[in-house]
PDB file of C-alpha atoms and ligand atoms in Angstrom:
ATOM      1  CA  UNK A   1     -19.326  35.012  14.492  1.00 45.00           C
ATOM      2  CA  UNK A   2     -20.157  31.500  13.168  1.00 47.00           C
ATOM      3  CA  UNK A   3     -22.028  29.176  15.864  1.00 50.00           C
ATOM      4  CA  UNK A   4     -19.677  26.290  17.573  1.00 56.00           C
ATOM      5  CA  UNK A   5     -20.805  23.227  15.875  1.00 54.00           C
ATOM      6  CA  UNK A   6     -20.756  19.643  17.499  1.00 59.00           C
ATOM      7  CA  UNK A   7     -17.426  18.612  18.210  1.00 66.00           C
ATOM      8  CA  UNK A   8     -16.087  16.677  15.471  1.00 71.00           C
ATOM      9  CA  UNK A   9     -12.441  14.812  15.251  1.00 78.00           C
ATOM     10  CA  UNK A  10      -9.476  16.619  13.290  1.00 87.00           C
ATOM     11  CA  UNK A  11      -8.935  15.575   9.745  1.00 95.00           C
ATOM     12  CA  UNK A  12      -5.921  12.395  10.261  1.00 97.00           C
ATOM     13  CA  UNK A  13      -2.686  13.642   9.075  1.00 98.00           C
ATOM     14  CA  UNK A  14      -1.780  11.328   6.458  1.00 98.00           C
ATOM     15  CA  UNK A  15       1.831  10.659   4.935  1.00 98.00           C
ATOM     16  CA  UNK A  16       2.140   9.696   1.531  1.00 98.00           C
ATOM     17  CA  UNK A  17       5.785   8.156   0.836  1.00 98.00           C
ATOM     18  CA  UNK A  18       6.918  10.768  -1.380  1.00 98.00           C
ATOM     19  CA  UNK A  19      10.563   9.613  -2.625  1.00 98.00           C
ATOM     20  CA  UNK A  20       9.622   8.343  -6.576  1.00 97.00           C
ATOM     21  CA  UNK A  21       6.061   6.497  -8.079  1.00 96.00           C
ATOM     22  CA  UNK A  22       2.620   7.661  -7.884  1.00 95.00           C
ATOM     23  CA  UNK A  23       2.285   9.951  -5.301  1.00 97.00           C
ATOM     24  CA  UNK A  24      -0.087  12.854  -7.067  1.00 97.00           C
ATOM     25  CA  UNK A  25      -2.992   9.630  -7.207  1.00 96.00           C
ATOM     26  CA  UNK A  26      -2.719   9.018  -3.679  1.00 98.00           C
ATOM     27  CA  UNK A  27      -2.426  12.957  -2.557  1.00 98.00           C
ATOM     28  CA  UNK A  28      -5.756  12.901  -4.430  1.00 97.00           C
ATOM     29  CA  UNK A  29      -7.998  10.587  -3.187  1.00 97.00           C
ATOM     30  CA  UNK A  30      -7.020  10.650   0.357  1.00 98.00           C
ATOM     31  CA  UNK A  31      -7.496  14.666   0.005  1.00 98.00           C
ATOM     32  CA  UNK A  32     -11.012  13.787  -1.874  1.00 97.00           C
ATOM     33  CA  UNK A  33     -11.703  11.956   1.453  1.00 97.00           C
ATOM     34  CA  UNK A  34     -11.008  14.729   4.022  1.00 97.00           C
ATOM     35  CA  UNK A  35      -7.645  13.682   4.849  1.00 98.00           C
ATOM     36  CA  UNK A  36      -4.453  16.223   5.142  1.00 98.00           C
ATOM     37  CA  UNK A  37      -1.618  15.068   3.495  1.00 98.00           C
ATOM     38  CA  UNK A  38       1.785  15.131   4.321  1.00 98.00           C
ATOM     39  CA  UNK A  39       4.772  14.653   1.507  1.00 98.00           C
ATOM     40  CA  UNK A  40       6.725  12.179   3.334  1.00 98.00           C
ATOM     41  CA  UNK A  41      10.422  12.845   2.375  1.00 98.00           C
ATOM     42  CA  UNK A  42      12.527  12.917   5.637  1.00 98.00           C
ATOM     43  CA  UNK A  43      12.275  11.173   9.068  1.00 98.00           C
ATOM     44  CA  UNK A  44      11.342  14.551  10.712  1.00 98.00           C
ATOM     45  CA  UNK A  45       7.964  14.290   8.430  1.00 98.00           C
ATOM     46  CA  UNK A  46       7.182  10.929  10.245  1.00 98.00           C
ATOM     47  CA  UNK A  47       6.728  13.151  13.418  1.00 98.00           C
ATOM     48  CA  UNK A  48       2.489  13.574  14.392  1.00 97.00           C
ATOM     49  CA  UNK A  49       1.535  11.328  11.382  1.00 98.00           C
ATOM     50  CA  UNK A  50      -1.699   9.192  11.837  1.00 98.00           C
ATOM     51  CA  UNK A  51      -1.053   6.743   8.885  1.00 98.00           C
ATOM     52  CA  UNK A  52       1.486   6.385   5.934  1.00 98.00           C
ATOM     53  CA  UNK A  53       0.473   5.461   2.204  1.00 98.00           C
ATOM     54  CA  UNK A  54       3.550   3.692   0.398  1.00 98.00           C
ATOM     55  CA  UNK A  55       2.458   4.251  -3.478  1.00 98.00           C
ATOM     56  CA  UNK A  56       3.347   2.065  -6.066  1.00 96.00           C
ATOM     57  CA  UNK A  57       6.651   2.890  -8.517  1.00 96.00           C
ATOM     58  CA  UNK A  58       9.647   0.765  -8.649  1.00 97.00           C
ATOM     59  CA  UNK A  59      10.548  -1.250  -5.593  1.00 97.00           C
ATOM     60  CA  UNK A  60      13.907  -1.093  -5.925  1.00 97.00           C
ATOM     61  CA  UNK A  61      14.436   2.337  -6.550  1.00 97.00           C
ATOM     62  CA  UNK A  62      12.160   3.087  -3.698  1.00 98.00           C
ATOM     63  CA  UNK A  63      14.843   0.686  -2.036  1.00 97.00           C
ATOM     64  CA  UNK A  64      17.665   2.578  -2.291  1.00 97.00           C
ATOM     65  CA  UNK A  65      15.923   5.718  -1.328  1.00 98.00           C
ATOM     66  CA  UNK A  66      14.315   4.907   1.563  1.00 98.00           C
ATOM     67  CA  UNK A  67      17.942   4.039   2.761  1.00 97.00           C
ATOM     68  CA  UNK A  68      19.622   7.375   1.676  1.00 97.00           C
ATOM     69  CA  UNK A  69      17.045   9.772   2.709  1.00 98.00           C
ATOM     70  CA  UNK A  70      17.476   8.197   6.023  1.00 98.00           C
ATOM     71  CA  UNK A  71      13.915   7.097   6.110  1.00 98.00           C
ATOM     72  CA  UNK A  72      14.023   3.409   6.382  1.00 97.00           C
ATOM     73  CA  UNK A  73      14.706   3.067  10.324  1.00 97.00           C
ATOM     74  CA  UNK A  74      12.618   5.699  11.438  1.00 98.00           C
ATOM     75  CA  UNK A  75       9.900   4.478   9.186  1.00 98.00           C
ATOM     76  CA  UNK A  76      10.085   0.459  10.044  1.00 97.00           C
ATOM     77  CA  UNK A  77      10.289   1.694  13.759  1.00 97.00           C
ATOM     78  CA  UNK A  78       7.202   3.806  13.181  1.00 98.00           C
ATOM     79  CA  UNK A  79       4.814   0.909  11.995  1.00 98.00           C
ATOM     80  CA  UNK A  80       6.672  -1.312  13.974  1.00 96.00           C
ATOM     81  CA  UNK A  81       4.960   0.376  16.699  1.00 96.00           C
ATOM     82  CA  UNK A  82       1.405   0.498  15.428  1.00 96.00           C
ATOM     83  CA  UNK A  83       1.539   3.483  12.722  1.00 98.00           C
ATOM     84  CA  UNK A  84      -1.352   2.042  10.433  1.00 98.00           C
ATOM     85  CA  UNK A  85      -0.240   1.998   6.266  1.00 98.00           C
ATOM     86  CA  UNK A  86      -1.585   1.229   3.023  1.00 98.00           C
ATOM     87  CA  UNK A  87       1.064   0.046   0.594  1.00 98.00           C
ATOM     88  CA  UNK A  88       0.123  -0.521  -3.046  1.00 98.00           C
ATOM     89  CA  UNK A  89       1.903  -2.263  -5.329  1.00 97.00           C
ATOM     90  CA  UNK A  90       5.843  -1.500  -5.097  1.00 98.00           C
ATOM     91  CA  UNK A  91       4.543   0.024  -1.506  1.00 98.00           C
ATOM     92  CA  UNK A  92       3.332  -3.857  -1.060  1.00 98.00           C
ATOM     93  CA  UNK A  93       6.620  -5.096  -1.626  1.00 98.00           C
ATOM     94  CA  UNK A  94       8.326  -2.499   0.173  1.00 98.00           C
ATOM     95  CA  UNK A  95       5.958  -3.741   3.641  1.00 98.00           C
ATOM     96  CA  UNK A  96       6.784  -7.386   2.876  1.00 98.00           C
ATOM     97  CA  UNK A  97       8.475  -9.666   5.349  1.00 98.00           C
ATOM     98  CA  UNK A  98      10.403 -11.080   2.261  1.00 98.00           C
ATOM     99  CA  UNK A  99      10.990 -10.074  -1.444  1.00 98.00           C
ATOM    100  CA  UNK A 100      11.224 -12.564  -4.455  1.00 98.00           C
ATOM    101  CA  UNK A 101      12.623 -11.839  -7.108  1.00 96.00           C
ATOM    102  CA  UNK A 102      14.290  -8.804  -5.906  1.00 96.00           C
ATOM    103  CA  UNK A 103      17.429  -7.563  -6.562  1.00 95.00           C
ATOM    104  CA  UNK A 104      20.052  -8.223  -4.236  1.00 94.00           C
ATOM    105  CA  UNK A 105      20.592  -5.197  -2.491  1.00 93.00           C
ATOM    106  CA  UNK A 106      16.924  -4.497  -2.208  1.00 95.00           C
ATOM    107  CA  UNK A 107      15.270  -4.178   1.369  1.00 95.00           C
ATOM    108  CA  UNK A 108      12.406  -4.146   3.080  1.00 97.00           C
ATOM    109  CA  UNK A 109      10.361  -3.184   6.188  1.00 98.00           C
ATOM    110  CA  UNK A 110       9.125  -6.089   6.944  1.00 97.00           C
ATOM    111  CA  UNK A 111       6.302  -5.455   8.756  1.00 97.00           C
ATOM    112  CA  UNK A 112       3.782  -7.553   6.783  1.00 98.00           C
ATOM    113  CA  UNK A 113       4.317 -11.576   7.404  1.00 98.00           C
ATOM    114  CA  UNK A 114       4.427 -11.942   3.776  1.00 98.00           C
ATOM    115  CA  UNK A 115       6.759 -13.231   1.408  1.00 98.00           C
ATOM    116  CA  UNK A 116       6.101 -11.216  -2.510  1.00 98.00           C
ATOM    117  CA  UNK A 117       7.240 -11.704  -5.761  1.00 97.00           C
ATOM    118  CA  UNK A 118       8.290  -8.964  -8.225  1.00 96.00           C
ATOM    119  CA  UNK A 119       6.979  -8.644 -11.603  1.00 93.00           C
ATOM    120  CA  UNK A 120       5.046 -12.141 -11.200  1.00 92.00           C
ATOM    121  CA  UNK A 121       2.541 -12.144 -13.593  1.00 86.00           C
ATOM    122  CA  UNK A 122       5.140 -12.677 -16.737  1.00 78.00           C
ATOM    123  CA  UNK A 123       6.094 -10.346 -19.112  1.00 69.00           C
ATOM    124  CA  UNK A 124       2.896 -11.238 -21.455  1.00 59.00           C
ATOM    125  CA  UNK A 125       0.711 -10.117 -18.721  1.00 65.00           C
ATOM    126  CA  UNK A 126       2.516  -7.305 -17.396  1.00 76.00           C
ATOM    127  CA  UNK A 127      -0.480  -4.960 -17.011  1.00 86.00           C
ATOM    128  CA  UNK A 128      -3.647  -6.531 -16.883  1.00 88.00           C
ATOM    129  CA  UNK A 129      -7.466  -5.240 -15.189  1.00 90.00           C
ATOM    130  CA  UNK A 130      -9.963  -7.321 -13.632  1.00 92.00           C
ATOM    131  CA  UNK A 131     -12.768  -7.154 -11.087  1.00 95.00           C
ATOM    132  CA  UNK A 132     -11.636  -8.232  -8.159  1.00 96.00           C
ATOM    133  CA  UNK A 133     -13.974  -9.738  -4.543  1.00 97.00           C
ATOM    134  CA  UNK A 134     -12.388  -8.293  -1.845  1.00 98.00           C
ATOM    135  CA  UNK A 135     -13.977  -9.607   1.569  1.00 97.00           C
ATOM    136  CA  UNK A 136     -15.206  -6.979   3.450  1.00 95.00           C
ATOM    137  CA  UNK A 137     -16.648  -5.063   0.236  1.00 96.00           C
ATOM    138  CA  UNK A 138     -19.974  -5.029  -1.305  1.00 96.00           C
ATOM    139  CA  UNK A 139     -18.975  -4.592  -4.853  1.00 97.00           C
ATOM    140  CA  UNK A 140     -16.154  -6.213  -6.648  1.00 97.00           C
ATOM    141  CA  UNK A 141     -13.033  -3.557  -7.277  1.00 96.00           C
ATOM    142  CA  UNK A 142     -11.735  -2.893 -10.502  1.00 93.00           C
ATOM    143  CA  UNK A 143      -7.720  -3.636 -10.269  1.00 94.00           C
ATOM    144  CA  UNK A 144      -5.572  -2.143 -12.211  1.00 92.00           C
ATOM    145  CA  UNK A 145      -2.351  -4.284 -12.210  1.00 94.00           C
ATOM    146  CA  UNK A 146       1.388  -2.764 -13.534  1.00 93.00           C
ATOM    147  CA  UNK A 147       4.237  -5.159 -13.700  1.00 93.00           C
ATOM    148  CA  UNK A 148       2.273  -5.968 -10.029  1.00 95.00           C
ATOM    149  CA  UNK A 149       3.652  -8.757  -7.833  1.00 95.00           C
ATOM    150  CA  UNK A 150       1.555 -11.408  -6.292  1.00 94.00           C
ATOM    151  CA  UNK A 151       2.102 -13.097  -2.965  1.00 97.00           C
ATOM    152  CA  UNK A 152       3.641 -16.184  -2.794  1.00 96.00           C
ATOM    153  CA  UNK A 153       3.220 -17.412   0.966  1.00 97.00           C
ATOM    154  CA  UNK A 154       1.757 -15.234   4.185  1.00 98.00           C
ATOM    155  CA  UNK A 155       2.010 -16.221   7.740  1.00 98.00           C
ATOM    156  CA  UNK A 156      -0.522 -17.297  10.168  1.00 98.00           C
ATOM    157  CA  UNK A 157      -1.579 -13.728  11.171  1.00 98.00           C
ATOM    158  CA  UNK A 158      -1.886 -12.482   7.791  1.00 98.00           C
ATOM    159  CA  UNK A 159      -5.686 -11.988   6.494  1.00 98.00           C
ATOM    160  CA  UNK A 160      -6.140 -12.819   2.703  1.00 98.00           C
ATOM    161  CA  UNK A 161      -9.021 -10.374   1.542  1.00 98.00           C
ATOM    162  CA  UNK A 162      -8.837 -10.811  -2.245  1.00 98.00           C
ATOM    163  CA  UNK A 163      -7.044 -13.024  -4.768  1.00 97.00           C
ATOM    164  CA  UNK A 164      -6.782 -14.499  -8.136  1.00 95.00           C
ATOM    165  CA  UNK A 165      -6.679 -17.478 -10.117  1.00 90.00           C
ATOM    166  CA  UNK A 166      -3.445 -18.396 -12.290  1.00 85.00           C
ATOM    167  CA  UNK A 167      -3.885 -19.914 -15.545  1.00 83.00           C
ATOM    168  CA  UNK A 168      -2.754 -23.282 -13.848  1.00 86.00           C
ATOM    169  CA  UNK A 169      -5.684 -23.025 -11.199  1.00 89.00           C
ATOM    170  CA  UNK A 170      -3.820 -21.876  -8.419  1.00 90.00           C
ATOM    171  CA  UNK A 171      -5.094 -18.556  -6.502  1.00 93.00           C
ATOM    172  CA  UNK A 172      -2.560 -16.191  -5.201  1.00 95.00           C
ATOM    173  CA  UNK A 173      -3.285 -13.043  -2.624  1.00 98.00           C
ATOM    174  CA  UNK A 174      -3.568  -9.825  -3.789  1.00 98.00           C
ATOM    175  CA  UNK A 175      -4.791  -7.783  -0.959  1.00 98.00           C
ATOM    176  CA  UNK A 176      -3.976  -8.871   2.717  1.00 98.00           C
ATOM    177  CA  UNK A 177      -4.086  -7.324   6.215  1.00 98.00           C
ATOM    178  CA  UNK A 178      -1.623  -8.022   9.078  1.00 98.00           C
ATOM    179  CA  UNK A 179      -2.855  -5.650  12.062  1.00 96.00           C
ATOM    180  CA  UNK A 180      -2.838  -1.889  10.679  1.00 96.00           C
ATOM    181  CA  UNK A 181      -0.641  -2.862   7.359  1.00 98.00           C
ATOM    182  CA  UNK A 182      -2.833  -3.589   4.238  1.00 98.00           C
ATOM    183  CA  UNK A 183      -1.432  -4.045   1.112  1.00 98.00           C
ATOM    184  CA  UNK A 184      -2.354  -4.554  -2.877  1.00 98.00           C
ATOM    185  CA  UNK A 185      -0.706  -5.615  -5.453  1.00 97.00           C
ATOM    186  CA  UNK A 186      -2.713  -2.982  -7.485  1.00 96.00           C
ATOM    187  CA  UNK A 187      -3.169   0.380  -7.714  1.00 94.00           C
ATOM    188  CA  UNK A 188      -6.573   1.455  -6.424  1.00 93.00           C
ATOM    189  CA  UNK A 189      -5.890   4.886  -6.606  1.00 91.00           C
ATOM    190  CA  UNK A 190      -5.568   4.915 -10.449  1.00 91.00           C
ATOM    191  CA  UNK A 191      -9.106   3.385 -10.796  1.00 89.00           C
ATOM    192  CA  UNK A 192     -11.109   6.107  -8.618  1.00 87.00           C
ATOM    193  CA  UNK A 193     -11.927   3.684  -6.244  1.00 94.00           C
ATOM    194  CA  UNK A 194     -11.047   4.851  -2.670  1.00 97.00           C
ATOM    195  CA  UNK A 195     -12.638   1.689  -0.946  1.00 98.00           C
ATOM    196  CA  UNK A 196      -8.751   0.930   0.577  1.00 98.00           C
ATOM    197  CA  UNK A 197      -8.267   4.418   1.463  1.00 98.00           C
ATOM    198  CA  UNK A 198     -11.558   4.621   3.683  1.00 98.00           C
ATOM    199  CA  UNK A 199     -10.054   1.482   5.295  1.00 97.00           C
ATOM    200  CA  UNK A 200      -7.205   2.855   6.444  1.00 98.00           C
ATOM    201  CA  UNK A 201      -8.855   6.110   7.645  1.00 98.00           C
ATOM    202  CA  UNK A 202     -11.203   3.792   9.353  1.00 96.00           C
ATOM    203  CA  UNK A 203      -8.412   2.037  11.020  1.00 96.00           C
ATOM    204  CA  UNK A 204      -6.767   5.461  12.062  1.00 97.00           C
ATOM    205  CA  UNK A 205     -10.243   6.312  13.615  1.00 94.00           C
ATOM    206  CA  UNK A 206     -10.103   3.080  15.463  1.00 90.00           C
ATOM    207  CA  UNK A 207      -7.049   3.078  16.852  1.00 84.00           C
ATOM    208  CA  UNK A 208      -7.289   6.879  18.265  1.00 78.00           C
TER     209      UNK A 208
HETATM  210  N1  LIG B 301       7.446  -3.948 -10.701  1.00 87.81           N
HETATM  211  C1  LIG B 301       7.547  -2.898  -9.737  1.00 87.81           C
HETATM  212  C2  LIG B 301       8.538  -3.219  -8.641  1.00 87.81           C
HETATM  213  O1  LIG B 301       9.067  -4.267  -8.532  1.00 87.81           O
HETATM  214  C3  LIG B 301       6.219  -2.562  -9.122  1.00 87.81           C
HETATM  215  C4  LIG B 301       5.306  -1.965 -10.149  1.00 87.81           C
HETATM  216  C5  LIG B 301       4.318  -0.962  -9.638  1.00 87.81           C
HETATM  217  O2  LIG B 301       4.435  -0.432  -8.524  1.00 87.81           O
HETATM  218  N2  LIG B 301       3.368  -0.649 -10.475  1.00 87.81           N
HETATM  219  O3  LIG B 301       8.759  -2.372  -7.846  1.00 87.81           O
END
């Protein structure tokens, strides 16, 4: 018989939205990281989770989904209530308070006091990588943006914890926190960098 070790917490049960997009990536890391991961499908898979990743994919496919697979009430009421998530990309714009850009039957959760645009760096720059300050790291990240959206405005709770600069000298949010919601416009997950992921497992920790 093996000797009882020190008390340690469970593993968090997290739920990666699992209804179109990258959801293999995210599966990976978070598993990488100790996590258990459930495919998030159907409201009854909400039940016991600790946090939700929304991956990235196409917004308004991801739309119309969440809506028929009955998901989109039980899922806003969830982190309406203090269910910590990561969204990235499409997942960012599926959190938002507001979607640019959007097409008219598209939804949201709204349960980030931001306002996003689709598809907002212009067709030249579709897909573009840089190295990105985030506050709160001690190395830059390496972003991998896909037709990503930017965010246009954010309300007064919203922490901005990385941008970048247009061509016309503006700067426009890329990662921001409201609470237990953080969200990028990139896809961390696809450059082996699980800096966001550890967040949110650090956030689940904190609010147990
Ligand atoms: N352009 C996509 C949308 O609007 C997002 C792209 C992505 O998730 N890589 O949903």
């Amino acid at each position: 018989m093996s000797a009882v070790g020190p008390e340690r917490a469970p593993a968090p049960t997290i739920g990666v939205l699992a209804l179109q997009g990258d959801v293999r990536e995210h599966v990976a890391v978070l598993t990488a990281l100790g996590a258990e991961v459930r495919l998030l499908r159907r409201p009854e898979h909400l039940e016991g989770l600790d946090a939700v990743v929304l991956p990235g994919g196409e917004s308004t496919t991801l739309s119309l989904l969440l809506g028929s697979s009955g998901l989109s009430g039980p899922l806003a009421d969830a982190l309406g209530g203090g269910l910590p998530a990561l969204g990235t990309c499409a997942g960012m714009i599926l959190l938002s308070r507001e979607v640019l850009d959007g097409r008219p039957d598209q939804t949201s959760l709204g349960v980030i006091d931001i306002a996003v645009r689709r598809n907002a760096f212009g067709r030249q720059v579709e897909s573009f990588e840089a190295d990105l300050d985030v506050k709160g790291l001690e190395t830059p990240m390496h972003a991998v943006f896909i037709r990503a959206p930017f965010v246009e405005s954010v309300g007064p709770n919203v922490e901005v914890l990385a941008a970048v600069e247009r061509p016309d000298g503006s700067s426009r949010p890329v990662v921001c926190r409201e609470g237990s919601v953080l969200v990028a416009s990139f896809h961390p997950e696809l450059a082996g960098d699980d800096r966001l992921h550890r967040l949110l497992l650090d956030e689940v920790r904190s609010s147990r």
